[in-house]
Amino acid sequence: MSLLIPSRRLLLAPKRDPFPRWIGRPVFQFDPDTIQLLDGDPMSLWMDIGGPGNHLTQVPGARPVLKRGILNGHSVVRFGGTDDWMSTANLLPAAQAQPTTIIIVAKVTTNAAAQVIYDGVTTRQYLFKDALDTGGAYYGAPTQVTGENPHTWGSFEIYTCVFNGLSSALWINGVAKGTGDAGTASLTRVILGDNGTPGTAKLNGDVTYFVGYPKGLNVAERRALDLYFGRRFLITV
């Protein structure tokens, strides 16, 4: 009598995306590793890979450039500090009322100039460096709040801002740096590398990730993103 032995099939676990998507859908998400350009190419379009299509764009003469293999093998978008910036159109599906959370992994070059890392058109949810080599890190919407002053710039860091009126706060590499009333401005657009009046305080530095959420992230959600970015870019959190 012969025995029928059922065949065995190797069940492969599905490939897992390490990005913590359980946090929810971003309103925008930008990763330079997804850009299909060569090293040194100017950036006319930076696709929103996680949100509803809030792409960053720029015209000739004001475009930052893509740089490959800069941070632990990952790409960055490099802003030259003189004429480089990018902007979304009005956010889809609508302007984002507070609370919101914006996280950027960036390196700001030390120099004596004020530099806006991002803004939302005329001081609507912004983060900037004061005009000193060790100038403070400030945020607001539109009320300016001190995150840390002085702050040591010049290395890649994870900047997490929760904009939520009286409960607004800034963390750098997972460490709380400041809380206070940042105002209640909604996020209508996003300007990366400049402020609401383009040309007055341009970023001189590199951006290697930029993501925003239509809610105030809680401790577990912020920690998950800090750990993800820390592992990916070798930043201590």
Short mmCIF file of C-alpha atoms in Angstrom, two decimals, residues 80-215:
data_model
loop_
_atom_site.label_atom_id
_atom_site.label_comp_id
_atom_site.label_asym_id
_atom_site.label_seq_id
_atom_site.Cartn_x
_atom_site.Cartn_y
_atom_site.Cartn_z
CA GLY A 80 23.10 76.03 -2.33
CA GLY A 81 22.01 78.93 -0.12
CA THR A 82 21.63 81.52 -2.88
CA ASP A 83 18.80 80.71 -5.28
CA ASP A 84 17.59 77.15 -4.55
CA TRP A 85 14.14 76.28 -3.18
CA MET A 86 11.11 74.13 -4.02
CA SER A 87 7.39 74.52 -3.38
CA THR A 88 4.13 72.62 -3.55
CA ALA A 89 0.98 74.09 -4.99
CA ASN A 90 -1.95 74.46 -2.59
CA LEU A 91 -2.09 71.26 -0.57
CA LEU A 92 -4.42 68.45 -1.59
CA PRO A 93 -7.11 67.75 -0.68
CA ALA A 94 -7.18 70.97 1.40
CA ALA A 95 -5.15 73.15 3.73
CA GLN A 96 -4.12 71.29 6.87
CA ALA A 97 -5.49 72.77 10.07
CA GLN A 98 -3.57 72.07 13.26
CA PRO A 99 -2.56 69.74 14.77
CA THR A 100 0.07 68.69 12.24
CA THR A 101 3.51 67.09 12.51
CA ILE A 102 6.41 67.83 10.15
CA ILE A 103 9.62 65.79 10.23
CA ILE A 104 12.72 66.62 8.21
CA VAL A 105 16.10 64.90 8.18
CA ALA A 106 18.57 67.55 7.10
CA LYS A 107 22.01 69.09 7.50
CA VAL A 108 22.20 72.87 7.79
CA THR A 109 25.61 74.32 6.92
CA THR A 110 27.05 76.61 9.57
CA ASN A 111 27.38 80.23 8.50
CA ALA A 112 26.32 83.65 9.66
CA ALA A 113 23.10 83.78 7.66
CA ALA A 114 19.55 83.06 8.78
CA GLN A 115 18.23 80.00 6.97
CA VAL A 116 14.66 78.79 6.60
CA ILE A 117 14.55 75.00 6.45
CA TYR A 118 10.87 74.91 5.51
CA ASP A 119 7.85 77.20 5.64
CA GLY A 120 4.20 77.10 4.70
CA VAL A 121 3.88 80.51 2.97
CA THR A 122 4.40 83.60 5.14
CA THR A 123 5.22 81.96 8.47
CA ARG A 124 2.66 79.18 8.37
CA GLN A 125 4.34 76.28 10.18
CA TYR A 126 8.05 76.90 9.75
CA LEU A 127 11.48 75.86 11.07
CA PHE A 128 14.56 78.05 10.77
CA LYS A 129 18.15 78.65 11.87
CA ASP A 130 19.04 82.00 13.40
CA ALA A 131 21.74 84.22 11.86
CA LEU A 132 24.78 82.89 13.73
CA ASP A 133 27.07 79.86 13.38
CA THR A 134 25.53 78.61 16.64
CA GLY A 135 22.20 80.36 16.12
CA GLY A 136 19.09 78.95 17.65
CA ALA A 137 16.58 76.53 16.16
CA TYR A 138 13.16 78.21 16.05
CA TYR A 139 9.70 77.19 14.89
CA GLY A 140 6.30 78.81 14.68
CA ALA A 141 2.89 79.12 13.05
CA PRO A 142 3.24 82.15 12.98
CA THR A 143 4.34 82.89 16.58
CA GLN A 144 8.07 82.23 16.97
CA VAL A 145 9.08 79.72 19.64
CA THR A 146 12.63 78.94 20.73
CA GLY A 147 13.46 75.29 20.25
CA GLU A 148 17.13 75.44 21.27
CA ASN A 149 19.46 78.44 21.48
CA PRO A 150 22.32 78.09 20.90
CA HIS A 151 22.21 75.04 18.67
CA THR A 152 25.16 73.30 17.02
CA TRP A 153 24.47 73.00 13.30
CA GLY A 154 26.48 71.27 10.57
CA SER A 155 25.47 67.60 10.92
CA PHE A 156 22.48 65.56 9.79
CA GLU A 157 19.70 65.66 12.36
CA ILE A 158 16.05 64.62 12.70
CA TYR A 159 13.86 67.66 13.33
CA THR A 160 10.31 66.85 14.48
CA CYS A 161 7.81 69.69 14.92
CA VAL A 162 4.30 69.22 16.24
CA PHE A 163 2.24 72.31 15.48
CA ASN A 164 -0.67 72.40 17.90
CA GLY A 165 -1.20 75.90 19.26
CA LEU A 166 -0.28 76.09 22.96
CA SER A 167 1.01 72.50 22.87
CA SER A 168 3.44 72.94 19.95
CA ALA A 169 6.87 71.36 20.41
CA LEU A 170 10.20 70.61 18.74
CA TRP A 171 12.35 67.49 19.10
CA ILE A 172 15.83 67.05 17.64
CA ASN A 173 17.04 63.45 17.28
CA GLY A 174 14.25 62.40 19.62
CA VAL A 175 15.19 64.84 22.39
CA ALA A 176 12.65 67.49 23.43
CA LYS A 177 14.08 70.96 22.75
CA GLY A 178 11.22 73.39 23.26
CA THR A 179 7.51 73.79 23.82
CA GLY A 180 5.22 76.77 23.60
CA ASP A 181 2.44 78.55 21.79
CA ALA A 182 3.39 78.59 18.08
CA GLY A 183 0.11 80.07 16.92
CA THR A 184 -2.69 78.37 15.07
CA ALA A 185 -1.90 78.91 11.36
CA SER A 186 -2.97 76.17 8.97
CA LEU A 187 -0.54 74.65 6.46
CA THR A 188 -1.65 75.84 3.03
CA ARG A 189 1.44 75.01 0.95
CA VAL A 190 4.98 73.83 1.69
CA ILE A 191 8.12 75.74 0.74
CA LEU A 192 11.33 73.76 1.19
CA GLY A 193 14.57 75.71 1.55
CA ASP A 194 13.07 79.21 1.86
CA ASN A 195 10.34 81.21 3.56
CA GLY A 196 7.04 82.68 2.51
CA THR A 197 8.81 85.50 0.65
CA PRO A 198 11.22 83.53 -1.56
CA GLY A 199 14.68 85.01 -1.68
CA THR A 200 15.23 86.26 1.84
CA ALA A 201 16.60 83.31 3.87
CA LYS A 202 17.56 80.37 1.70
CA LEU A 203 18.78 77.04 3.03
CA ASN A 204 22.43 76.12 2.58
CA GLY A 205 22.41 72.40 3.24
CA ASP A 206 21.10 68.93 2.42
CA VAL A 207 17.69 67.30 2.86
CA THR A 208 17.48 63.51 2.93
CA TYR A 209 13.86 62.98 4.07
CA PHE A 210 10.79 65.19 4.50
CA VAL A 211 7.38 64.01 5.70
CA GLY A 212 4.29 65.63 7.18
CA TYR A 213 1.21 64.24 8.93
CA PRO A 214 -2.27 65.73 9.37
CA LYS A 215 -2.22 65.09 13.13
#
